[in-house]
Amino acid sequence: MFVKPFRYERAATFGEAAALLREAPGSLKILAGGQSLLPMVNLGLLDPDALVDITYVSGGGAIAREDGYLSIGALATYRAVEADPLVAAGQPLLPAAIGWVGSSRIRSRGTVGGSLAHSDPTAELPLVMVVAGAEYELTDGASSRTVKATEFHESFFTAALGDDELIERVRVPVLGPGWGWGFAEVSRRRGDFALVAGAALVRVADGEVVEARLGLAGVGERPVRLGGVEIAVAGAEAASIGARVGELEGLNPVGDVNATAEHRRRLARVVAVRALTDAAARAGRVT
Amino acid sequence: MNGEIHTSKLEELRVVHQPLARHDQVGKIAGTTRYAGDFAFPGMLHARLVRSQVPSARLTRRDVTAATRVPGVVAVLLGEDVPNNEIRVDVPGQAVAVGSLKAVMHVLATDRVRFHGEPIALVVAETEEALAAASELVEIDYEEVPVVSDPLAALEDGSPDVHQGGNLLAEWRIDRGDVDAAFAAADVAVEETYRTQFVDHAYLEPEAGVGWLDEDGVLILRVATQVIEHYRDVARILGVPDAKVRVIAPYVGGGFGGKEDMTVEPYLALAVHHTRRPVRMQWTRNESLLARAKRHRNVMRYRTAAAADGTLLAQDIEIVSDAGAYAYLSALVLLYSTVHACGPYRVPNVRIWSRTAYTNNPPTSAFRGFGGMQMVLGYESQIDEVARKLELDAGEVRKRNALVRGDRLPVGQEIITEVQLAQTIDAVRERAGDRPAPSGPRKRVGRAIASNMQSYGRLVWLNDSAAAWIGFQGDGSLTVRCGVPDIGGGQASSLGQIASEVLAVDIDRITVHFGDSALTPLAGTTTATRQLLMSGNATYEAAVRLRDQVLAAIADETGQPVRGLRMESGAIVGPDTRVPLAHALQVCRRRNVPIEALGSFFGPKGREVTRDLEGDRIFPDFTFGTHLADVEVDLDTGQVEILRYIAAHDVGRAINPMSVEGQIAGAVVQGLGQALLEEVVVIDGVNMTPGLFQYLIPTASDVPDIESIILESGEGLGPFGARGIGEPPIGPPIAVIPAAIADAVGARPTQLPVTPERVLDAVARGAVDAPEGATA
Amino acid sequence: MSEDAGVSVTLVVNGTPVIRTAGGHLSLLDWLREAAGVTDPKYGCGEGICGACTVLVNGEPASACIVLAAQVDGADITTASGLCEPGGSLSPLQRSFHQHHAAQCGFCTPGMLLCAHAMLRDAGRRLTRAEIREGLHGNLCRCTGYTDIVDAIEAAQSMGIVR
């Protein structure tokens, strides 16, 4: 309704899409699932000259297990990733986090690549990718390059993506033995954008934390790894990992109509402890 | 059906009182029902409003030249193009000093805008795409004028004026007994200030409609509305005779008071009038959340005095409500707040001073509960605190003070029907059983009850009336015509049920035609929980009249005494007689006895009140009830889970118990939304929540099953002794949730919505436990 | 501002192929309602949040307001009226909605039915009331308070809705 008409283009390959981006820089947007893009168009927040539909790129959503990695095509939908047994076995943070994304309708159309490129600092997938140590393969049609998730998500809705680049696939390291995962989120209602979310991976041996990875979303302009906490909990007894979580540093949450900054700061600690505790418990069960 | 029904006076009813599956639901479930936005005409135009981007400004320039040139645009209209651009609203009962104002609004603003989203221009085009393009090209220059954003500040000297004549739109006072003496003699006094927020109706169907001219030049508007009588207001705006405008209400996708004022009507009418072509208008959700009138936010300061045994001695109450930028129904809403301010309790000494103030916030108007519901937070919190201080049971204190037949409200109105408040308290407590245990060490469980009263039927000096027409077809099937708009509460199907009961015609052989200002007898607004009382009684009247006509004709024909005859399905039956209905109707024709009848029902009368509120009767009657909630509070996140919710109301008589339960559940969940989630956030007049991702309404996973207990005293003023039930259940949730949280964590939230931040604030005040994040 | 000359889209709507050439910018919702005259999916918000526009695209629930028609060219689209039995009578799930008073104003009902249908079909087992509520959290209703809707879906599980 009341959308200013834009040109609709369909790309058969990522290369074609990249070429179109090069032709008309700044006025074209890539359309994948559209679950973030089209609401903004409908609300008049975005006024593109053209949308380039990449959902017809064949094989764009393939999911495979390669040597120690999960390879997930950018066009894989949330639903496909959530349901895939390779993903559940390889990096269980992914289906856990996807369960918190929107509604079944959003998950049936929204894509991995779309979510990552959108780079919403409260989003679940970028957070999981950062904690899991994922890398994104970007293409401009002619060449590819790989960017670490930690470097890709720069700021609010801003990614290290060139003007003519698209995410082609994501490589997520497979979780090794001895590791457990934990995911915690607080939102106003089920399926809403997270106020704060936390993702943790903890490796336990003989009841002790050997190594931990902890990330938070919703506490700043990008998902953050809490290196200080990761160090603090190393060596802790797995059963009381939460007690070792001290002050959280490097948080810059923003307040909005759904939560104040102070509340997000408070929640950050809560989800950090919950995610770490669950991860340690799962690791303990595995070993 | 999950609810229980406790009936005091049972009658032999065949159809009324049955949980019948409603006919109107079939089309809705099959996807075939056409709502206001589902109509299209060949050659139809589209219309869209251009709205103010700022909350308070003079309009120094409005230029539509560029917009008009967009291909496909047929017209771009401004205020000067409206034949009568002013809409005047009567503000009843006010002293001259306040301004028995005729509060003025414009269809399209010309030199001044007073709220974010106020309509300035109307674009009419062949396509929605042309509308989108042209809307952006209307050039408007704003000279911003200081924003009045707080109603309390608006009432202070030196505040800028939103309208000429000051910001006080209306005030009411009640003074009864000797409040000061009562406080001096009291054993306990409780003082607190409670605050409610702007709330949006958030019906699933945004405002919409289609307009066209018929072959006789009658302007027809088929619009989502609760009030077809607005055809008169439209006629006034266009400067045409009332008889030249017709409003048709299809099934409406939710109203709740938000479609009680005109929404699309004036603009559709203007567009059709100007272009002479069919036009459709569909508001976006963004427009609706931005600019549609909201529920008044109230600041309510309560001082309550009680004796040691819990008897209420006095209430001293001050209310200030935010009338927003334009008057709409604010004075009446405030009247409801004032009359309902003490709740369902006997209070001998009362002082109430209420005021409503203009601001540059969104206009505020009718919303289910209409000012009476906000007060529940005040009077229920206060009685809880009285009980707590006196270490008395909250239910017993309510029962001790509950109104009984013969008592008078502070305003002077006598309670003339049975009050089953005590029974509703017992019912919810008995159903609830033991309170549940918390689900973990960082959780706390709380339980509370909240009671309320809410009027049904309109203010008595408004000379309310409704009419309905019923006619037999030759084959014995029945046609009912009644102007009542059906907004989802079974308004139309109830009439069919009533007609079926009286005339013994199967529901499947009855058609109800509703909602047409030209073709159906007018029944007034679907608001104020009045339709069952008004159109229900009118239909009952018509049915009884028709029955009596037919029976009299058969009595004359057969020589049987009319007393012995009755209507049964398909026949007139007597001790030695059985006349098939179709034959009976032929007899009527032969004897010149009409086989149709018009019924009218007139609401109770009373004199218009003045600012110093006093009257034997203000409202026809009231509905009473009590709700109970169990909640679990997460001490770390401040989240509240509602574990259990039970609502008991005396509905007089449940015409259709499933409909009654549905009304209760729907109203409760709206109330829960106001309690915990919803707020139209306005900062310096700017609406910050014009999207559903910001304005949060309850989803299925935010609320538990709503368990209804229906009590039937049989003492309502509606047909078969029914009371209204549309509005009453929306009030208690906003009190019972803060009360249950208080029970869980030891301190009571006094401001809505009770966000997680406010919950954690209560946790801190209640010193139940240190949140996980605190440094020891 | 660029305009689109027209994109031809074919959709099989409730079993009937429909071909229209219209602007490529048209949402699936607008295409269905304006170009194809299918009015049971409703406009409720344009944000993909309220669920009133829900349709099934190749059997999967989607918010038609945030999908372009051109994105799903060739797809099977099911709307609420497509759940009816051949001949137009209500399906078991729809009958359960009727019997349990699960519609009041009815505006959310088409979307609610489709999400319920997909949820029950994919469940593979009996869902609890809590699971039903969880599955419906993306469909807003303002009239019913949800209790009757949950009743209807829970009861429908015994009625063999999976086709």
PDB file of N, CA, C and O in Angstrom, chain B residues 218-267:
ATOM      1  N   VAL B 218     -27.702  10.426  -3.870  1.00  0.00           N
ATOM      2  CA  VAL B 218     -27.454  10.200  -2.449  1.00  0.00           C
ATOM      3  C   VAL B 218     -26.016   9.741  -2.289  1.00  0.00           C
ATOM      4  O   VAL B 218     -25.548   8.843  -2.999  1.00  0.00           O
ATOM      5  N   LEU B 219     -25.329  10.373  -1.369  1.00  0.00           N
ATOM      6  CA  LEU B 219     -23.954   9.973  -1.080  1.00  0.00           C
ATOM      7  C   LEU B 219     -23.988   8.773  -0.142  1.00  0.00           C
ATOM      8  O   LEU B 219     -24.561   8.864   0.943  1.00  0.00           O
ATOM      9  N   ILE B 220     -23.406   7.686  -0.582  1.00  0.00           N
ATOM     10  CA  ILE B 220     -23.401   6.470   0.227  1.00  0.00           C
ATOM     11  C   ILE B 220     -21.987   6.209   0.713  1.00  0.00           C
ATOM     12  O   ILE B 220     -21.036   6.229  -0.076  1.00  0.00           O
ATOM     13  N   LEU B 221     -21.867   5.970   2.006  1.00  0.00           N
ATOM     14  CA  LEU B 221     -20.564   5.630   2.584  1.00  0.00           C
ATOM     15  C   LEU B 221     -20.686   4.260   3.219  1.00  0.00           C
ATOM     16  O   LEU B 221     -21.539   4.044   4.071  1.00  0.00           O
ATOM     17  N   ARG B 222     -19.857   3.347   2.778  1.00  0.00           N
ATOM     18  CA  ARG B 222     -19.833   2.008   3.383  1.00  0.00           C
ATOM     19  C   ARG B 222     -18.524   1.946   4.164  1.00  0.00           C
ATOM     20  O   ARG B 222     -17.445   1.779   3.586  1.00  0.00           O
ATOM     21  N   VAL B 223     -18.627   2.135   5.465  1.00  0.00           N
ATOM     22  CA  VAL B 223     -17.421   2.380   6.258  1.00  0.00           C
ATOM     23  C   VAL B 223     -17.412   1.549   7.532  1.00  0.00           C
ATOM     24  O   VAL B 223     -18.466   1.208   8.069  1.00  0.00           O
ATOM     25  N   ALA B 224     -16.215   1.269   8.002  1.00  0.00           N
ATOM     26  CA  ALA B 224     -16.049   0.583   9.280  1.00  0.00           C
ATOM     27  C   ALA B 224     -16.365   1.585  10.386  1.00  0.00           C
ATOM     28  O   ALA B 224     -15.566   2.453  10.683  1.00  0.00           O
ATOM     29  N   THR B 225     -17.546   1.467  10.963  1.00  0.00           N
ATOM     30  CA  THR B 225     -17.960   2.442  11.948  1.00  0.00           C
ATOM     31  C   THR B 225     -18.816   1.801  13.023  1.00  0.00           C
ATOM     32  O   THR B 225     -19.430   0.757  12.804  1.00  0.00           O
ATOM     33  N   GLN B 226     -18.853   2.406  14.175  1.00  0.00           N
ATOM     34  CA  GLN B 226     -19.736   1.999  15.262  1.00  0.00           C
ATOM     35  C   GLN B 226     -20.988   2.876  15.306  1.00  0.00           C
ATOM     36  O   GLN B 226     -21.855   2.659  16.151  1.00  0.00           O
ATOM     37  N   VAL B 227     -21.043   3.872  14.442  1.00  0.00           N
ATOM     38  CA  VAL B 227     -22.124   4.863  14.528  1.00  0.00           C
ATOM     39  C   VAL B 227     -22.579   5.236  13.122  1.00  0.00           C
ATOM     40  O   VAL B 227     -21.927   6.048  12.449  1.00  0.00           O
ATOM     41  N   ILE B 228     -23.697   4.681  12.655  1.00  0.00           N
ATOM     42  CA  ILE B 228     -24.157   5.060  11.319  1.00  0.00           C
ATOM     43  C   ILE B 228     -24.832   6.427  11.330  1.00  0.00           C
ATOM     44  O   ILE B 228     -24.982   7.047  10.285  1.00  0.00           O
ATOM     45  N   GLU B 229     -25.211   6.916  12.516  1.00  0.00           N
ATOM     46  CA  GLU B 229     -25.859   8.226  12.606  1.00  0.00           C
ATOM     47  C   GLU B 229     -24.940   9.376  12.196  1.00  0.00           C
ATOM     48  O   GLU B 229     -25.390  10.512  12.056  1.00  0.00           O
ATOM     49  N   HIS B 230     -23.667   9.085  11.975  1.00  0.00           N
ATOM     50  CA  HIS B 230     -22.771  10.143  11.488  1.00  0.00           C
ATOM     51  C   HIS B 230     -23.153  10.650  10.108  1.00  0.00           C
ATOM     52  O   HIS B 230     -22.572  11.632   9.641  1.00  0.00           O
ATOM     53  N   TYR B 231     -24.126  10.002   9.469  1.00  0.00           N
ATOM     54  CA  TYR B 231     -24.565  10.548   8.186  1.00  0.00           C
ATOM     55  C   TYR B 231     -24.994  12.003   8.360  1.00  0.00           C
ATOM     56  O   TYR B 231     -24.835  12.819   7.451  1.00  0.00           O
ATOM     57  N   ARG B 232     -25.516  12.341   9.550  1.00  0.00           N
ATOM     58  CA  ARG B 232     -25.942  13.723   9.794  1.00  0.00           C
ATOM     59  C   ARG B 232     -24.749  14.674   9.848  1.00  0.00           C
ATOM     60  O   ARG B 232     -24.806  15.795   9.341  1.00  0.00           O
ATOM     61  N   ASP B 233     -23.661  14.197  10.483  1.00  0.00           N
ATOM     62  CA  ASP B 233     -22.465  15.041  10.572  1.00  0.00           C
ATOM     63  C   ASP B 233     -21.840  15.232   9.196  1.00  0.00           C
ATOM     64  O   ASP B 233     -21.339  16.304   8.869  1.00  0.00           O
ATOM     65  N   VAL B 234     -21.866  14.179   8.407  1.00  0.00           N
ATOM     66  CA  VAL B 234     -21.333  14.278   7.047  1.00  0.00           C
ATOM     67  C   VAL B 234     -22.166  15.263   6.233  1.00  0.00           C
ATOM     68  O   VAL B 234     -21.641  16.104   5.506  1.00  0.00           O
ATOM     69  N   ALA B 235     -23.489  15.153   6.370  1.00  0.00           N
ATOM     70  CA  ALA B 235     -24.378  16.068   5.634  1.00  0.00           C
ATOM     71  C   ALA B 235     -24.072  17.513   6.004  1.00  0.00           C
ATOM     72  O   ALA B 235     -24.033  18.396   5.148  1.00  0.00           O
ATOM     73  N   ARG B 236     -23.838  17.745   7.284  1.00  0.00           N
ATOM     74  CA  ARG B 236     -23.536  19.088   7.753  1.00  0.00           C
ATOM     75  C   ARG B 236     -22.243  19.596   7.129  1.00  0.00           C
ATOM     76  O   ARG B 236     -22.160  20.739   6.709  1.00  0.00           O
ATOM     77  N   ILE B 237     -21.255  18.735   7.078  1.00  0.00           N
ATOM     78  CA  ILE B 237     -19.963  19.136   6.529  1.00  0.00           C
ATOM     79  C   ILE B 237     -20.092  19.491   5.056  1.00  0.00           C
ATOM     80  O   ILE B 237     -19.491  20.449   4.570  1.00  0.00           O
ATOM     81  N   LEU B 238     -20.896  18.722   4.339  1.00  0.00           N
ATOM     82  CA  LEU B 238     -21.050  18.971   2.905  1.00  0.00           C
ATOM     83  C   LEU B 238     -22.079  20.040   2.601  1.00  0.00           C
ATOM     84  O   LEU B 238     -22.167  20.511   1.459  1.00  0.00           O
ATOM     85  N   GLY B 239     -22.884  20.386   3.596  1.00  0.00           N
ATOM     86  CA  GLY B 239     -23.935  21.365   3.351  1.00  0.00           C
ATOM     87  C   GLY B 239     -25.065  20.802   2.513  1.00  0.00           C
ATOM     88  O   GLY B 239     -25.654  21.513   1.685  1.00  0.00           O
ATOM     89  N   VAL B 240     -25.370  19.536   2.707  1.00  0.00           N
ATOM     90  CA  VAL B 240     -26.497  18.910   1.992  1.00  0.00           C
ATOM     91  C   VAL B 240     -27.527  18.435   3.014  1.00  0.00           C
ATOM     92  O   VAL B 240     -27.194  18.299   4.197  1.00  0.00           O
ATOM     93  N   PRO B 241     -28.760  18.170   2.576  1.00  0.00           N
ATOM     94  CA  PRO B 241     -29.762  17.672   3.527  1.00  0.00           C
ATOM     95  C   PRO B 241     -29.354  16.324   4.108  1.00  0.00           C
ATOM     96  O   PRO B 241     -28.733  15.494   3.427  1.00  0.00           O
ATOM     97  N   ASP B 242     -29.751  16.081   5.369  1.00  0.00           N
ATOM     98  CA  ASP B 242     -29.440  14.810   6.029  1.00  0.00           C
ATOM     99  C   ASP B 242     -29.901  13.626   5.183  1.00  0.00           C
ATOM    100  O   ASP B 242     -29.239  12.599   5.114  1.00  0.00           O
ATOM    101  N   ALA B 243     -31.042  13.773   4.522  1.00  0.00           N
ATOM    102  CA  ALA B 243     -31.607  12.647   3.778  1.00  0.00           C
ATOM    103  C   ALA B 243     -30.802  12.311   2.535  1.00  0.00           C
ATOM    104  O   ALA B 243     -31.073  11.315   1.869  1.00  0.00           O
ATOM    105  N   LYS B 244     -29.822  13.122   2.236  1.00  0.00           N
ATOM    106  CA  LYS B 244     -29.025  12.871   1.038  1.00  0.00           C
ATOM    107  C   LYS B 244     -27.725  12.142   1.340  1.00  0.00           C
ATOM    108  O   LYS B 244     -26.855  12.016   0.473  1.00  0.00           O
ATOM    109  N   VAL B 245     -27.582  11.686   2.591  1.00  0.00           N
ATOM    110  CA  VAL B 245     -26.385  10.924   2.952  1.00  0.00           C
ATOM    111  C   VAL B 245     -26.828   9.624   3.600  1.00  0.00           C
ATOM    112  O   VAL B 245     -27.752   9.608   4.425  1.00  0.00           O
ATOM    113  N   ARG B 246     -26.179   8.562   3.230  1.00  0.00           N
ATOM    114  CA  ARG B 246     -26.512   7.238   3.772  1.00  0.00           C
ATOM    115  C   ARG B 246     -25.227   6.556   4.205  1.00  0.00           C
ATOM    116  O   ARG B 246     -24.252   6.516   3.440  1.00  0.00           O
ATOM    117  N   VAL B 247     -25.221   6.045   5.421  1.00  0.00           N
ATOM    118  CA  VAL B 247     -24.049   5.323   5.917  1.00  0.00           C
ATOM    119  C   VAL B 247     -24.420   3.868   6.125  1.00  0.00           C
ATOM    120  O   VAL B 247     -25.441   3.561   6.745  1.00  0.00           O
ATOM    121  N   ILE B 248     -23.616   2.995   5.591  1.00  0.00           N
ATOM    122  CA  ILE B 248     -23.787   1.559   5.752  1.00  0.00           C
ATOM    123  C   ILE B 248     -22.593   1.020   6.524  1.00  0.00           C
ATOM    124  O   ILE B 248     -21.439   1.326   6.175  1.00  0.00           O
ATOM    125  N   ALA B 249     -22.866   0.265   7.557  1.00  0.00           N
ATOM    126  CA  ALA B 249     -21.785  -0.366   8.317  1.00  0.00           C
ATOM    127  C   ALA B 249     -21.739  -1.849   7.983  1.00  0.00           C
ATOM    128  O   ALA B 249     -22.664  -2.568   8.305  1.00  0.00           O
ATOM    129  N   PRO B 250     -20.696  -2.321   7.325  1.00  0.00           N
ATOM    130  CA  PRO B 250     -20.537  -3.761   7.165  1.00  0.00           C
ATOM    131  C   PRO B 250     -20.064  -4.345   8.489  1.00  0.00           C
ATOM    132  O   PRO B 250     -19.951  -3.607   9.472  1.00  0.00           O
ATOM    133  N   TYR B 251     -19.783  -5.640   8.543  1.00  0.00           N
ATOM    134  CA  TYR B 251     -19.125  -6.176   9.737  1.00  0.00           C
ATOM    135  C   TYR B 251     -17.817  -5.410   9.932  1.00  0.00           C
ATOM    136  O   TYR B 251     -17.049  -5.216   9.001  1.00  0.00           O
ATOM    137  N   VAL B 252     -17.602  -4.956  11.151  1.00  0.00           N
ATOM    138  CA  VAL B 252     -16.436  -4.127  11.449  1.00  0.00           C
ATOM    139  C   VAL B 252     -15.348  -4.988  12.072  1.00  0.00           C
ATOM    140  O   VAL B 252     -15.654  -5.836  12.923  1.00  0.00           O
ATOM    141  N   GLY B 253     -14.120  -4.756  11.681  1.00  0.00           N
ATOM    142  CA  GLY B 253     -13.007  -5.537  12.212  1.00  0.00           C
ATOM    143  C   GLY B 253     -12.468  -4.987  13.521  1.00  0.00           C
ATOM    144  O   GLY B 253     -11.279  -4.720  13.659  1.00  0.00           O
ATOM    145  N   GLY B 254     -13.401  -4.823  14.483  1.00  0.00           N
ATOM    146  CA  GLY B 254     -12.983  -4.304  15.783  1.00  0.00           C
ATOM    147  C   GLY B 254     -13.243  -2.804  15.886  1.00  0.00           C
ATOM    148  O   GLY B 254     -12.987  -2.068  14.941  1.00  0.00           O
ATOM    149  N   GLY B 255     -13.807  -2.383  17.019  1.00  0.00           N
ATOM    150  CA  GLY B 255     -14.102  -0.965  17.207  1.00  0.00           C
ATOM    151  C   GLY B 255     -13.567  -0.470  18.538  1.00  0.00           C
ATOM    152  O   GLY B 255     -12.653   0.335  18.583  1.00  0.00           O
ATOM    153  N   PHE B 256     -14.174  -0.993  19.630  1.00  0.00           N
ATOM    154  CA  PHE B 256     -13.726  -0.665  20.986  1.00  0.00           C
ATOM    155  C   PHE B 256     -13.807   0.829  21.281  1.00  0.00           C
ATOM    156  O   PHE B 256     -13.113   1.325  22.159  1.00  0.00           O
ATOM    157  N   GLY B 257     -14.589   1.564  20.522  1.00  0.00           N
ATOM    158  CA  GLY B 257     -14.683   3.002  20.732  1.00  0.00           C
ATOM    159  C   GLY B 257     -13.853   3.794  19.747  1.00  0.00           C
ATOM    160  O   GLY B 257     -14.061   4.992  19.573  1.00  0.00           O
ATOM    161  N   GLY B 258     -12.932   3.135  19.069  1.00  0.00           N
ATOM    162  CA  GLY B 258     -12.056   3.853  18.147  1.00  0.00           C
ATOM    163  C   GLY B 258     -12.733   4.199  16.833  1.00  0.00           C
ATOM    164  O   GLY B 258     -12.241   5.013  16.059  1.00  0.00           O
ATOM    165  N   LYS B 259     -13.851   3.546  16.573  1.00  0.00           N
ATOM    166  CA  LYS B 259     -14.607   3.868  15.362  1.00  0.00           C
ATOM    167  C   LYS B 259     -15.951   4.470  15.753  1.00  0.00           C
ATOM    168  O   LYS B 259     -16.931   4.359  15.019  1.00  0.00           O
ATOM    169  N   GLU B 260     -15.980   5.116  16.908  1.00  0.00           N
ATOM    170  CA  GLU B 260     -17.180   5.780  17.405  1.00  0.00           C
ATOM    171  C   GLU B 260     -17.254   7.202  16.873  1.00  0.00           C
ATOM    172  O   GLU B 260     -18.296   7.669  16.465  1.00  0.00           O
ATOM    173  N   ASP B 261     -16.126   7.910  16.884  1.00  0.00           N
ATOM    174  CA  ASP B 261     -16.059   9.209  16.204  1.00  0.00           C
ATOM    175  C   ASP B 261     -15.919   8.941  14.712  1.00  0.00           C
ATOM    176  O   ASP B 261     -15.578   7.834  14.303  1.00  0.00           O
ATOM    177  N   MET B 262     -16.117   9.958  13.920  1.00  0.00           N
ATOM    178  CA  MET B 262     -15.867   9.800  12.477  1.00  0.00           C
ATOM    179  C   MET B 262     -14.382   9.586  12.247  1.00  0.00           C
ATOM    180  O   MET B 262     -13.547  10.183  12.917  1.00  0.00           O
ATOM    181  N   THR B 263     -14.049   8.734  11.319  1.00  0.00           N
ATOM    182  CA  THR B 263     -12.651   8.516  10.955  1.00  0.00           C
ATOM    183  C   THR B 263     -12.486   8.872   9.477  1.00  0.00           C
ATOM    184  O   THR B 263     -12.102   9.979   9.147  1.00  0.00           O
ATOM    185  N   VAL B 264     -12.834   7.944   8.581  1.00  0.00           N
ATOM    186  CA  VAL B 264     -12.681   8.217   7.150  1.00  0.00           C
ATOM    187  C   VAL B 264     -13.881   8.961   6.571  1.00  0.00           C
ATOM    188  O   VAL B 264     -13.801   9.490   5.461  1.00  0.00           O
ATOM    189  N   GLU B 265     -14.999   8.972   7.304  1.00  0.00           N
ATOM    190  CA  GLU B 265     -16.248   9.473   6.704  1.00  0.00           C
ATOM    191  C   GLU B 265     -16.145  10.860   6.065  1.00  0.00           C
ATOM    192  O   GLU B 265     -16.553  11.049   4.916  1.00  0.00           O
ATOM    193  N   PRO B 266     -15.649  11.865   6.801  1.00  0.00           N
ATOM    194  CA  PRO B 266     -15.659  13.200   6.187  1.00  0.00           C
ATOM    195  C   PRO B 266     -14.801  13.271   4.932  1.00  0.00           C
ATOM    196  O   PRO B 266     -15.133  13.975   3.979  1.00  0.00           O
ATOM    197  N   TYR B 267     -13.708  12.527   4.930  1.00  0.00           N
ATOM    198  CA  TYR B 267     -12.750  12.610   3.816  1.00  0.00           C
ATOM    199  C   TYR B 267     -13.258  11.861   2.598  1.00  0.00           C
ATOM    200  O   TYR B 267     -13.165  12.343   1.462  1.00  0.00           O
TER     201      TYR B 267
END
